Amino acid sequence: MRFASLGSGSEGNGLVVEADATRILLDCGFGLADCVARLARLGLEPSALAGIVVTHEHSDHIGGVGRLARKYGLPVWLTSGTLAMAQDMVGVTVRVIDSHAAFAVDALEVQPFPVPHDAREPVQFVFGDGDRRLGVLTDTGCSTPHIEAMLAGVDALVLECNHDATMLENGPYPASLKRRVGGRFGHRENAQAAGLLDKVRHDRLQCVMAAHVSKKNNTPALAQAALAGVLDCTPDEVRVACQTTGFDWITL
Ligand SMILES: [Zn+2]
Ligand SMILES: [Zn+2]
């Protein structure tokens, strides 16, 4: 299996996961033309997707889902809580998922798991092809034993490093937003991401990608340094998903 990012951060997210000829898009926070252009960079047409899986209703994840799904006839998988909050699903084929129940999209196995985040019923996912597994964890305020159990043993991990605690504290956000972002239903801080990585890392973990990195409250270098400390590598060996360009295909 392989995966690639269309872009990652508070201005829009999208990740393509492929197993054999099956490709699904995880979230789409980009406008229609922008999303089509970002897919084209990966050599994909929207019609090559089997559908879109959605984590939660925040616009950086769901903002472009309705238009893309309608235009290309793509089914959308999401929790009932996310569906209740979604504003643009008219005319879309919707498949409601249980936040604890694995399902299959052709060759791809999709395992959702609930996360603490300030949305109605947010989930994150582990994707598998029967051989390899990719874990994705963004938009999560704090870790839970269930999250750590879900991510144990994955071959690759896309892991939110949203902010640096000191930069958030001294940064431009109003106090209420600082509390929200840094709170238990907000986003992961670099050291928290490193702590989680330390719990789930193992010998077969091939690839760790820092994701959802804030432009205002973090730097790629700080995120890389935090994860490198756990992975026993140099900071420049830790990859970072970029808001503008995401990252190119990674094969597991
Ligand atoms: Zn987000
Ligand atoms: Zn969110």
PDB file of C-alpha atoms and ligand atoms in Angstrom:
ATOM      1  CA  MET A   1       0.000   0.000   0.000  1.00  0.00           C
ATOM      2  CA  ARG A   2       1.007   3.609  -0.371  1.00  0.00           C
ATOM      3  CA  PHE A   3      -0.196   7.011   0.789  1.00  0.00           C
ATOM      4  CA  ALA A   4       0.307  10.689  -0.007  1.00  0.00           C
ATOM      5  CA  SER A   5      -0.910  14.029   1.319  1.00  0.00           C
ATOM      6  CA  LEU A   6      -2.721  16.775  -0.598  1.00  0.00           C
ATOM      7  CA  GLY A   7      -1.833  19.201   2.179  1.00  0.00           C
ATOM      8  CA  SER A   8      -1.979  19.296   5.962  1.00  0.00           C
ATOM      9  CA  GLY A   9      -2.812  22.071   8.437  1.00  0.00           C
ATOM     10  CA  SER A  10      -5.570  24.370   9.606  1.00  0.00           C
ATOM     11  CA  GLU A  11      -6.140  25.662   6.043  1.00  0.00           C
ATOM     12  CA  GLY A  12      -7.070  22.251   4.662  1.00  0.00           C
ATOM     13  CA  ASN A  13      -6.311  18.553   4.894  1.00  0.00           C
ATOM     14  CA  GLY A  14      -6.455  15.602   2.526  1.00  0.00           C
ATOM     15  CA  LEU A  15      -4.658  12.240   2.467  1.00  0.00           C
ATOM     16  CA  VAL A  16      -4.899   9.573  -0.224  1.00  0.00           C
ATOM     17  CA  VAL A  17      -4.455   5.930   0.788  1.00  0.00           C
ATOM     18  CA  GLU A  18      -4.078   3.279  -1.892  1.00  0.00           C
ATOM     19  CA  ALA A  19      -4.095  -0.527  -1.796  1.00  0.00           C
ATOM     20  CA  ASP A  20      -3.943  -2.308  -5.150  1.00  0.00           C
ATOM     21  CA  ALA A  21      -6.358  -0.375  -7.357  1.00  0.00           C
ATOM     22  CA  THR A  22      -8.402   1.033  -4.461  1.00  0.00           C
ATOM     23  CA  ARG A  23      -7.831   4.632  -3.437  1.00  0.00           C
ATOM     24  CA  ILE A  24      -9.676   6.564  -0.786  1.00  0.00           C
ATOM     25  CA  LEU A  25      -9.365  10.176   0.200  1.00  0.00           C
ATOM     26  CA  LEU A  26      -9.281  10.911   3.931  1.00  0.00           C
ATOM     27  CA  ASP A  27     -10.857  14.347   4.415  1.00  0.00           C
ATOM     28  CA  CYS A  28     -10.998  17.177   1.913  1.00  0.00           C
ATOM     29  CA  GLY A  29     -10.593  20.719   3.208  1.00  0.00           C
ATOM     30  CA  PHE A  30      -9.827  22.241  -0.195  1.00  0.00           C
ATOM     31  CA  GLY A  31     -12.020  23.898  -2.809  1.00  0.00           C
ATOM     32  CA  LEU A  32     -12.958  21.840  -5.854  1.00  0.00           C
ATOM     33  CA  ALA A  33     -10.405  23.213  -8.353  1.00  0.00           C
ATOM     34  CA  ASP A  34      -7.681  23.250  -5.707  1.00  0.00           C
ATOM     35  CA  CYS A  35      -8.389  19.651  -4.719  1.00  0.00           C
ATOM     36  CA  VAL A  36      -8.381  18.494  -8.360  1.00  0.00           C
ATOM     37  CA  ALA A  37      -5.025  20.252  -8.884  1.00  0.00           C
ATOM     38  CA  ARG A  38      -3.570  18.690  -5.731  1.00  0.00           C
ATOM     39  CA  LEU A  39      -4.737  15.217  -6.835  1.00  0.00           C
ATOM     40  CA  ALA A  40      -3.189  15.833 -10.269  1.00  0.00           C
ATOM     41  CA  ARG A  41       0.184  16.462  -8.582  1.00  0.00           C
ATOM     42  CA  LEU A  42      -0.058  12.864  -7.339  1.00  0.00           C
ATOM     43  CA  GLY A  43      -1.015  11.628 -10.802  1.00  0.00           C
ATOM     44  CA  LEU A  44      -4.662  11.085  -9.859  1.00  0.00           C
ATOM     45  CA  GLU A  45      -8.002  12.085 -11.326  1.00  0.00           C
ATOM     46  CA  PRO A  46     -10.888  12.412  -8.846  1.00  0.00           C
ATOM     47  CA  SER A  47     -12.638   9.555 -10.650  1.00  0.00           C
ATOM     48  CA  ALA A  48      -9.775   7.278  -9.533  1.00  0.00           C
ATOM     49  CA  LEU A  49     -11.045   7.559  -5.949  1.00  0.00           C
ATOM     50  CA  ALA A  50     -13.400   4.940  -4.486  1.00  0.00           C
ATOM     51  CA  GLY A  51     -14.776   7.524  -2.062  1.00  0.00           C
ATOM     52  CA  ILE A  52     -14.051   9.926   0.769  1.00  0.00           C
ATOM     53  CA  VAL A  53     -13.698   9.046   4.454  1.00  0.00           C
ATOM     54  CA  VAL A  54     -14.244  11.966   6.846  1.00  0.00           C
ATOM     55  CA  THR A  55     -12.825  12.419  10.358  1.00  0.00           C
ATOM     56  CA  HIS A  56     -15.030  15.273  11.631  1.00  0.00           C
ATOM     57  CA  GLU A  57     -16.992  18.360  10.662  1.00  0.00           C
ATOM     58  CA  HIS A  58     -14.343  21.093  10.997  1.00  0.00           C
ATOM     59  CA  SER A  59     -14.025  22.918   7.694  1.00  0.00           C
ATOM     60  CA  ASP A  60     -10.320  22.125   7.227  1.00  0.00           C
ATOM     61  CA  HIS A  61     -11.448  18.468   6.952  1.00  0.00           C
ATOM     62  CA  ILE A  62     -14.952  18.538   5.471  1.00  0.00           C
ATOM     63  CA  GLY A  63     -15.051  21.912   3.681  1.00  0.00           C
ATOM     64  CA  GLY A  64     -14.553  20.471   0.189  1.00  0.00           C
ATOM     65  CA  VAL A  65     -16.120  17.024   0.654  1.00  0.00           C
ATOM     66  CA  GLY A  66     -19.675  17.760  -0.534  1.00  0.00           C
ATOM     67  CA  ARG A  67     -18.715  19.446  -3.801  1.00  0.00           C
ATOM     68  CA  LEU A  68     -16.097  16.830  -4.715  1.00  0.00           C
ATOM     69  CA  ALA A  69     -18.418  13.939  -3.835  1.00  0.00           C
ATOM     70  CA  ARG A  70     -21.346  15.357  -5.830  1.00  0.00           C
ATOM     71  CA  LYS A  71     -19.320  16.278  -8.892  1.00  0.00           C
ATOM     72  CA  TYR A  72     -17.630  12.868  -9.200  1.00  0.00           C
ATOM     73  CA  GLY A  73     -20.322  10.637  -7.678  1.00  0.00           C
ATOM     74  CA  LEU A  74     -18.099   9.566  -4.760  1.00  0.00           C
ATOM     75  CA  PRO A  75     -19.603   7.948  -1.649  1.00  0.00           C
ATOM     76  CA  VAL A  76     -18.740   9.505   1.708  1.00  0.00           C
ATOM     77  CA  TRP A  77     -18.162   7.558   4.938  1.00  0.00           C
ATOM     78  CA  LEU A  78     -18.657   9.448   8.202  1.00  0.00           C
ATOM     79  CA  THR A  79     -20.069   9.045  11.717  1.00  0.00           C
ATOM     80  CA  SER A  80     -23.681   9.978  12.455  1.00  0.00           C
ATOM     81  CA  GLY A  81     -22.445  12.805  14.674  1.00  0.00           C
ATOM     82  CA  THR A  82     -20.333  14.237  11.861  1.00  0.00           C
ATOM     83  CA  LEU A  83     -23.238  13.834   9.438  1.00  0.00           C
ATOM     84  CA  ALA A  84     -25.519  15.732  11.822  1.00  0.00           C
ATOM     85  CA  MET A  85     -23.094  18.682  11.755  1.00  0.00           C
ATOM     86  CA  ALA A  86     -22.259  18.499   8.033  1.00  0.00           C
ATOM     87  CA  GLN A  87     -23.721  21.361   6.033  1.00  0.00           C
ATOM     88  CA  ASP A  88     -23.192  20.267   2.453  1.00  0.00           C
ATOM     89  CA  MET A  89     -24.222  16.630   1.995  1.00  0.00           C
ATOM     90  CA  VAL A  90     -27.377  17.123  -0.123  1.00  0.00           C
ATOM     91  CA  GLY A  91     -27.209  14.799  -3.110  1.00  0.00           C
ATOM     92  CA  VAL A  92     -24.236  12.872  -1.720  1.00  0.00           C
ATOM     93  CA  THR A  93     -24.250   9.095  -1.199  1.00  0.00           C
ATOM     94  CA  VAL A  94     -23.599   8.868   2.529  1.00  0.00           C
ATOM     95  CA  ARG A  95     -22.478   5.749   4.409  1.00  0.00           C
ATOM     96  CA  VAL A  96     -22.768   6.176   8.170  1.00  0.00           C
ATOM     97  CA  ILE A  97     -20.030   4.369  10.098  1.00  0.00           C
ATOM     98  CA  ASP A  98     -19.808   3.151  13.676  1.00  0.00           C
ATOM     99  CA  SER A  99     -16.841   4.872  15.317  1.00  0.00           C
ATOM    100  CA  HIS A 100     -15.607   1.508  16.655  1.00  0.00           C
ATOM    101  CA  ALA A 101     -16.374  -0.799  13.716  1.00  0.00           C
ATOM    102  CA  ALA A 102     -13.892  -1.638  10.960  1.00  0.00           C
ATOM    103  CA  PHE A 103     -15.180  -1.674   7.390  1.00  0.00           C
ATOM    104  CA  ALA A 104     -13.697  -2.468   3.994  1.00  0.00           C
ATOM    105  CA  VAL A 105     -13.544  -0.446   0.806  1.00  0.00           C
ATOM    106  CA  ASP A 106     -12.520  -3.075  -1.728  1.00  0.00           C
ATOM    107  CA  ALA A 107      -8.856  -3.857  -0.933  1.00  0.00           C
ATOM    108  CA  LEU A 108      -8.608  -1.318   1.896  1.00  0.00           C
ATOM    109  CA  GLU A 109      -9.460  -2.131   5.493  1.00  0.00           C
ATOM    110  CA  VAL A 110     -10.542   0.937   7.432  1.00  0.00           C
ATOM    111  CA  GLN A 111     -10.583   0.968  11.242  1.00  0.00           C
ATOM    112  CA  PRO A 112     -12.049   4.096  12.843  1.00  0.00           C
ATOM    113  CA  PHE A 113     -11.460   5.012  16.472  1.00  0.00           C
ATOM    114  CA  PRO A 114     -12.922   7.881  18.537  1.00  0.00           C
ATOM    115  CA  VAL A 115     -10.705  10.756  19.672  1.00  0.00           C
ATOM    116  CA  PRO A 116     -11.162  13.618  22.174  1.00  0.00           C
ATOM    117  CA  HIS A 117     -11.658  16.741  20.025  1.00  0.00           C
ATOM    118  CA  ASP A 118     -14.209  19.554  20.059  1.00  0.00           C
ATOM    119  CA  ALA A 119     -16.452  18.107  17.366  1.00  0.00           C
ATOM    120  CA  ARG A 120     -19.691  16.063  17.596  1.00  0.00           C
ATOM    121  CA  GLU A 121     -18.327  12.555  16.955  1.00  0.00           C
ATOM    122  CA  PRO A 122     -14.726  12.815  15.738  1.00  0.00           C
ATOM    123  CA  VAL A 123     -12.745   9.762  14.676  1.00  0.00           C
ATOM    124  CA  GLN A 124      -9.301   9.009  13.312  1.00  0.00           C
ATOM    125  CA  PHE A 125      -8.277   5.910  11.365  1.00  0.00           C
ATOM    126  CA  VAL A 126      -5.956   3.004  10.796  1.00  0.00           C
ATOM    127  CA  PHE A 127      -5.840   1.800   7.168  1.00  0.00           C
ATOM    128  CA  GLY A 128      -4.602  -1.631   6.177  1.00  0.00           C
ATOM    129  CA  ASP A 129      -4.211  -3.901   3.174  1.00  0.00           C
ATOM    130  CA  GLY A 130      -3.996  -7.153   5.148  1.00  0.00           C
ATOM    131  CA  ASP A 131      -0.212  -6.868   5.296  1.00  0.00           C
ATOM    132  CA  ARG A 132       0.762  -3.296   6.228  1.00  0.00           C
ATOM    133  CA  ARG A 133      -1.024  -0.658   8.317  1.00  0.00           C
ATOM    134  CA  LEU A 134      -0.996   3.129   8.313  1.00  0.00           C
ATOM    135  CA  GLY A 135      -2.185   5.050  11.399  1.00  0.00           C
ATOM    136  CA  VAL A 136      -3.450   8.618  11.181  1.00  0.00           C
ATOM    137  CA  LEU A 137      -3.893  10.797  14.257  1.00  0.00           C
ATOM    138  CA  THR A 138      -4.634  14.510  13.982  1.00  0.00           C
ATOM    139  CA  ASP A 139      -7.145  16.797  15.687  1.00  0.00           C
ATOM    140  CA  THR A 140      -6.826  15.108  19.072  1.00  0.00           C
ATOM    141  CA  GLY A 141      -6.629  16.998  22.356  1.00  0.00           C
ATOM    142  CA  CYS A 142      -5.250  14.197  24.496  1.00  0.00           C
ATOM    143  CA  SER A 143      -4.296  10.588  24.123  1.00  0.00           C
ATOM    144  CA  THR A 144      -6.299   7.658  25.481  1.00  0.00           C
ATOM    145  CA  PRO A 145      -5.403   4.007  26.104  1.00  0.00           C
ATOM    146  CA  HIS A 146      -7.753   3.129  23.220  1.00  0.00           C
ATOM    147  CA  ILE A 147      -5.898   5.432  20.797  1.00  0.00           C
ATOM    148  CA  GLU A 148      -2.579   3.899  21.837  1.00  0.00           C
ATOM    149  CA  ALA A 149      -3.968   0.378  21.403  1.00  0.00           C
ATOM    150  CA  MET A 150      -5.237   1.257  17.921  1.00  0.00           C
ATOM    151  CA  LEU A 151      -1.888   2.700  16.823  1.00  0.00           C
ATOM    152  CA  ALA A 152       0.288  -0.023  18.337  1.00  0.00           C
ATOM    153  CA  GLY A 153       2.151  -1.941  15.650  1.00  0.00           C
ATOM    154  CA  VAL A 154       1.398   0.350  12.683  1.00  0.00           C
ATOM    155  CA  ASP A 155       3.997   0.416   9.892  1.00  0.00           C
ATOM    156  CA  ALA A 156       3.584   4.149   9.308  1.00  0.00           C
ATOM    157  CA  LEU A 157       2.138   6.985  11.344  1.00  0.00           C
ATOM    158  CA  VAL A 158       0.861  10.406  10.323  1.00  0.00           C
ATOM    159  CA  LEU A 159       0.941  12.230  13.640  1.00  0.00           C
ATOM    160  CA  GLU A 160      -0.316  15.675  14.540  1.00  0.00           C
ATOM    161  CA  CYS A 161       2.330  18.033  15.910  1.00  0.00           C
ATOM    162  CA  ASN A 162       0.048  21.056  16.023  1.00  0.00           C
ATOM    163  CA  HIS A 163       1.819  23.462  18.315  1.00  0.00           C
ATOM    164  CA  ASP A 164       4.716  24.140  20.600  1.00  0.00           C
ATOM    165  CA  ALA A 165       3.471  24.941  24.108  1.00  0.00           C
ATOM    166  CA  THR A 166       5.696  28.010  24.519  1.00  0.00           C
ATOM    167  CA  MET A 167       4.887  29.411  21.074  1.00  0.00           C
ATOM    168  CA  LEU A 168       1.156  28.952  21.698  1.00  0.00           C
ATOM    169  CA  GLU A 169       1.438  30.654  25.072  1.00  0.00           C
ATOM    170  CA  ASN A 170       3.369  33.625  23.655  1.00  0.00           C
ATOM    171  CA  GLY A 171       1.656  33.644  20.263  1.00  0.00           C
ATOM    172  CA  PRO A 172      -1.007  35.858  18.660  1.00  0.00           C
ATOM    173  CA  TYR A 173      -4.146  33.855  19.516  1.00  0.00           C
ATOM    174  CA  PRO A 174      -6.687  35.350  21.971  1.00  0.00           C
ATOM    175  CA  ALA A 175      -6.728  33.664  25.396  1.00  0.00           C
ATOM    176  CA  SER A 176      -9.930  31.716  24.671  1.00  0.00           C
ATOM    177  CA  LEU A 177      -8.487  30.211  21.486  1.00  0.00           C
ATOM    178  CA  LYS A 178      -5.221  29.374  23.266  1.00  0.00           C
ATOM    179  CA  ARG A 179      -7.247  27.473  25.857  1.00  0.00           C
ATOM    180  CA  ARG A 180      -9.213  25.671  23.128  1.00  0.00           C
ATOM    181  CA  VAL A 181      -6.185  24.651  21.052  1.00  0.00           C
ATOM    182  CA  GLY A 182      -4.141  23.592  24.097  1.00  0.00           C
ATOM    183  CA  GLY A 183      -7.063  21.926  25.908  1.00  0.00           C
ATOM    184  CA  ARG A 184      -8.057  18.280  26.236  1.00  0.00           C
ATOM    185  CA  PHE A 185     -10.415  18.580  23.249  1.00  0.00           C
ATOM    186  CA  GLY A 186      -8.043  20.657  21.122  1.00  0.00           C
ATOM    187  CA  HIS A 187      -4.855  19.724  19.335  1.00  0.00           C
ATOM    188  CA  ARG A 188      -1.622  17.849  20.043  1.00  0.00           C
ATOM    189  CA  GLU A 189       1.440  19.677  21.277  1.00  0.00           C
ATOM    190  CA  ASN A 190       4.902  18.601  20.052  1.00  0.00           C
ATOM    191  CA  ALA A 191       5.979  17.037  23.360  1.00  0.00           C
ATOM    192  CA  GLN A 192       2.620  15.236  23.680  1.00  0.00           C
ATOM    193  CA  ALA A 193       3.024  13.857  20.154  1.00  0.00           C
ATOM    194  CA  ALA A 194       6.514  12.676  21.066  1.00  0.00           C
ATOM    195  CA  GLY A 195       5.145  11.041  24.233  1.00  0.00           C
ATOM    196  CA  LEU A 196       2.523   9.139  22.237  1.00  0.00           C
ATOM    197  CA  LEU A 197       5.098   8.124  19.638  1.00  0.00           C
ATOM    198  CA  ASP A 198       7.319   6.774  22.399  1.00  0.00           C
ATOM    199  CA  LYS A 199       4.455   4.536  23.550  1.00  0.00           C
ATOM    200  CA  VAL A 200       3.549   3.128  20.121  1.00  0.00           C
ATOM    201  CA  ARG A 201       6.939   2.927  18.383  1.00  0.00           C
ATOM    202  CA  HIS A 202       8.377  -0.480  17.562  1.00  0.00           C
ATOM    203  CA  ASP A 203      11.024  -1.988  15.294  1.00  0.00           C
ATOM    204  CA  ARG A 204       8.885  -2.215  12.160  1.00  0.00           C
ATOM    205  CA  LEU A 205       7.701   1.401  12.256  1.00  0.00           C
ATOM    206  CA  GLN A 206       9.085   2.605   8.915  1.00  0.00           C
ATOM    207  CA  CYS A 207       7.803   6.120   8.589  1.00  0.00           C
ATOM    208  CA  VAL A 208       6.579   8.890  10.886  1.00  0.00           C
ATOM    209  CA  MET A 209       5.172  12.041   9.349  1.00  0.00           C
ATOM    210  CA  ALA A 210       4.545  15.172  11.446  1.00  0.00           C
ATOM    211  CA  ALA A 211       1.215  16.663  10.365  1.00  0.00           C
ATOM    212  CA  HIS A 212      -1.273  19.493  11.019  1.00  0.00           C
ATOM    213  CA  VAL A 213       1.664  21.735  12.021  1.00  0.00           C
ATOM    214  CA  SER A 214       0.454  25.237  12.945  1.00  0.00           C
ATOM    215  CA  LYS A 215       1.962  28.130  10.995  1.00  0.00           C
ATOM    216  CA  LYS A 216       1.511  30.534  13.910  1.00  0.00           C
ATOM    217  CA  ASN A 217       2.249  28.360  16.939  1.00  0.00           C
ATOM    218  CA  ASN A 218       4.893  25.930  15.702  1.00  0.00           C
ATOM    219  CA  THR A 219       7.745  25.458  13.272  1.00  0.00           C
ATOM    220  CA  PRO A 220       8.618  22.340  11.268  1.00  0.00           C
ATOM    221  CA  ALA A 221      12.033  22.350  13.006  1.00  0.00           C
ATOM    222  CA  LEU A 222      10.490  22.181  16.493  1.00  0.00           C
ATOM    223  CA  ALA A 223       8.153  19.344  15.449  1.00  0.00           C
ATOM    224  CA  GLN A 224      11.046  17.468  13.836  1.00  0.00           C
ATOM    225  CA  ALA A 225      13.242  17.901  16.917  1.00  0.00           C
ATOM    226  CA  ALA A 226      10.504  16.604  19.229  1.00  0.00           C
ATOM    227  CA  LEU A 227       9.893  13.434  17.196  1.00  0.00           C
ATOM    228  CA  ALA A 228      13.590  12.850  16.414  1.00  0.00           C
ATOM    229  CA  GLY A 229      14.273  12.685  20.158  1.00  0.00           C
ATOM    230  CA  VAL A 230      12.034   9.618  20.353  1.00  0.00           C
ATOM    231  CA  LEU A 231      13.028   8.014  17.060  1.00  0.00           C
ATOM    232  CA  ASP A 232      16.761   8.267  17.732  1.00  0.00           C
ATOM    233  CA  CYS A 233      17.411   9.976  14.409  1.00  0.00           C
ATOM    234  CA  THR A 234      18.442  13.448  13.300  1.00  0.00           C
ATOM    235  CA  PRO A 235      15.650  16.064  13.050  1.00  0.00           C
ATOM    236  CA  ASP A 236      15.974  16.357   9.268  1.00  0.00           C
ATOM    237  CA  GLU A 237      15.183  12.654   8.934  1.00  0.00           C
ATOM    238  CA  VAL A 238      11.683  13.322  10.355  1.00  0.00           C
ATOM    239  CA  ARG A 239       9.331  14.275   7.551  1.00  0.00           C
ATOM    240  CA  VAL A 240       6.753  17.031   7.832  1.00  0.00           C
ATOM    241  CA  ALA A 241       3.485  17.258   5.897  1.00  0.00           C
ATOM    242  CA  CYS A 242       3.291  20.723   4.377  1.00  0.00           C
ATOM    243  CA  GLN A 243       0.143  22.869   4.079  1.00  0.00           C
ATOM    244  CA  THR A 244       0.908  23.819   0.489  1.00  0.00           C
ATOM    245  CA  THR A 245       2.288  20.630  -0.984  1.00  0.00           C
ATOM    246  CA  GLY A 246       1.487  17.842   1.492  1.00  0.00           C
ATOM    247  CA  PHE A 247       3.894  15.023   0.710  1.00  0.00           C
ATOM    248  CA  ASP A 248       4.469  12.708  -2.212  1.00  0.00           C
ATOM    249  CA  TRP A 249       3.662   8.991  -2.302  1.00  0.00           C
ATOM    250  CA  ILE A 250       5.208   6.842   0.412  1.00  0.00           C
ATOM    251  CA  THR A 251       5.130   3.103  -0.229  1.00  0.00           C
ATOM    252  CA  LEU A 252       4.959   0.654   2.661  1.00  0.00           C
TER     253      LEU A 252
HETATM  254 ZN    ZN B   1      -7.960  20.089  11.640  1.00  0.00          ZN
HETATM  255 ZN    ZN B   2     -10.667  19.692  14.071  1.00  0.00          ZN
END
